[in-house]
Amino acid sequence: MRSNNLVIYNSLHRQKELFRPLHEGHAGMYVCGPTVYGDGHLGHARPAITFDVLFRYLTHLGYKVRYVRNITDVGHLEHDADEGEDKIAKKARLEQLEPMEVVQMYLNRYHAAMKRLNVLPPSIEPHASGHIIEQIEYIKRIIEAGYAYESNGSVYFDVPRYNADHNYGKLSGRNIDELLTETRALDGQQEKRHPADFALWKKASPEHIMRWPSPWSDGFPGWHLECSTMSEKYLGQQFDIHGGGMDLKFPHHECEIAQTVAANGNESVRYWMHNNMITINGQKMGKSLGNFITLDEFFTGSHKLLDQAYSPMTIRFFILMAHYRSTVDFSNDALRDAEKAYDRMLQGWRRLESLKPSETSSVDAEIEAVEQACYEAMDDDLNTPIVISHLFEAVSIINRVNDGHATATQADIDRLRRIFSTFLFDIMGMRPEESAAGEETLKPYRDAVDLLLQIRAEAKGKKDWATSDLIRDRLASIGFAVKDTRDGGFEWNLK
């Protein structure tokens, strides 16, 4: 077991700090999960994969991790965090379904996509709609502390009052003056004392489907409240890591900080981690822009912007090839590059099985350096692209040994297997049995290509070089790369 030396990015203080869990050997982790009112897209995959890697790595380091990922199934409004129609209720009304029927339909799709992406399930996956009582009690504590007020059956957080005592905007760097100039004039703003105030509870209009009784009105909780409430319920008033997309830093996470300080007198989160966005041609994905591609469309290649289908492992590897805090711009070329890169890596890993061990080693120091460098990259803010680059160094070592340009003992080969098993499969969550191109893509060709290469091997044995070269060149022309091995066999894969 490695020592506790994981360094993660603390965006609140704009610096890297040593991560030390509050409880020795334990780590509490809360991640803003999906809002279940639409089909999952590539942008939803990134936080899921990012924090899946963190979950896996903390577990690998020996921590007992409680990973909580919420499900937003109430209070996410159409126009603004405080105004408009609930998105789930709107879809339920349009399709004549029960709201929870809509929730379950999209949640099933989300879970299916996460399973295909090999994202581990969280320890706890609470629903906002299942914690209404706790949210009402949380609001009462904020009111008692003097940082919220009731207005016409709704309850709002008093941002100016809070800012006078604390620092609203410390996570995002915003200030009250900026909020005044950026807050839009919306219906219901007259209920607020200040345009920057946000809803803790909204009185439901007569036609609103999702509603619960409260001391103030029949209504529903504001969007920001659920995370403060459920993180405290399952992780306590202080916990280690809170994650989510960069777009949640303001206002969602900013409001969370204000709520928890108002209710408890202290901040709850030690480290905030935000993954950056995935864009298409420099623009954030959105249905209004026509660049919204669902995960199922990626897996089937059925969207007009896609040149082909991309397997779940291609999507996962594509995301891991960039640091989680960097913006990633989607393109077919980038996904094809990820597909080819992962297949090259798998070829190296599979080649381990055919390596012949030697009595002496010329690569033991290189292998040790690769393993150490992989840990250092993971410890440095989950730097998965650097880990991948070191794994390709391991592939290079394997190829040199396979081609007779280096020697490796059985211990070296076993250590290389451990490096791939630990970093590529266990921590980064890639599936060894699934190539980037996908086994379903290769399956129809396997028998035919193997037969042609057996005929080629027989031709080589008869010194029929013309037939041998013809088969190799024709396979290459239609996308199959063939490599002869030292023992007289062959390897092949899709280019």
Tab-separated table of N, CA and C in Angstrom, residues 75 93 125 135 137 168 292 335 348 366 389 402 408 413:
chain	number	residue	atom	x	y	z
A	75	GLY	N	-36.879	20.290	-8.964
A	75	GLY	CA	-36.379	21.631	-8.696
A	75	GLY	C	-35.446	22.205	-9.733
A	93	ARG	N	-45.781	16.191	-18.335
A	93	ARG	CA	-47.035	16.759	-18.847
A	93	ARG	C	-47.153	16.572	-20.350
A	125	GLU	N	-26.461	6.642	-3.912
A	125	GLU	CA	-26.977	7.475	-4.995
A	125	GLU	C	-28.344	8.031	-4.582
A	135	GLN	N	-34.567	18.493	3.544
A	135	GLN	CA	-34.342	19.811	2.949
A	135	GLN	C	-35.168	20.880	3.670
A	137	GLU	N	-36.010	20.806	6.833
A	137	GLU	CA	-35.332	21.038	8.108
A	137	GLU	C	-34.079	21.887	7.912
A	168	TYR	N	-19.482	35.856	0.096
A	168	TYR	CA	-20.187	35.160	-0.984
A	168	TYR	C	-19.436	35.403	-2.300
A	292	PHE	N	-25.654	18.564	-30.171
A	292	PHE	CA	-25.903	17.691	-29.032
A	292	PHE	C	-25.859	16.241	-29.517
A	335	LEU	N	-11.284	11.382	-31.950
A	335	LEU	CA	-11.791	10.096	-31.480
A	335	LEU	C	-11.129	8.933	-32.210
A	348	GLY	N	0.316	-4.087	-27.264
A	348	GLY	CA	1.502	-4.253	-26.429
A	348	GLY	C	1.218	-5.119	-25.221
A	366	GLU	N	14.315	0.413	-16.330
A	366	GLU	CA	13.306	1.158	-17.099
A	366	GLU	C	11.897	0.839	-16.600
A	389	SER	N	1.098	8.285	-21.286
A	389	SER	CA	2.386	8.394	-21.984
A	389	SER	C	3.402	7.417	-21.401
A	402	ASN	N	10.213	-8.176	-27.453
A	402	ASN	CA	9.593	-9.069	-28.419
A	402	ASN	C	10.416	-9.170	-29.708
A	408	ALA	N	14.359	-9.521	-20.927
A	408	ALA	CA	13.545	-9.339	-19.725
A	408	ALA	C	13.410	-10.669	-19.010
A	413	ILE	N	8.587	-9.378	-16.716
A	413	ILE	CA	7.323	-9.574	-17.430
A	413	ILE	C	6.150	-9.486	-16.460
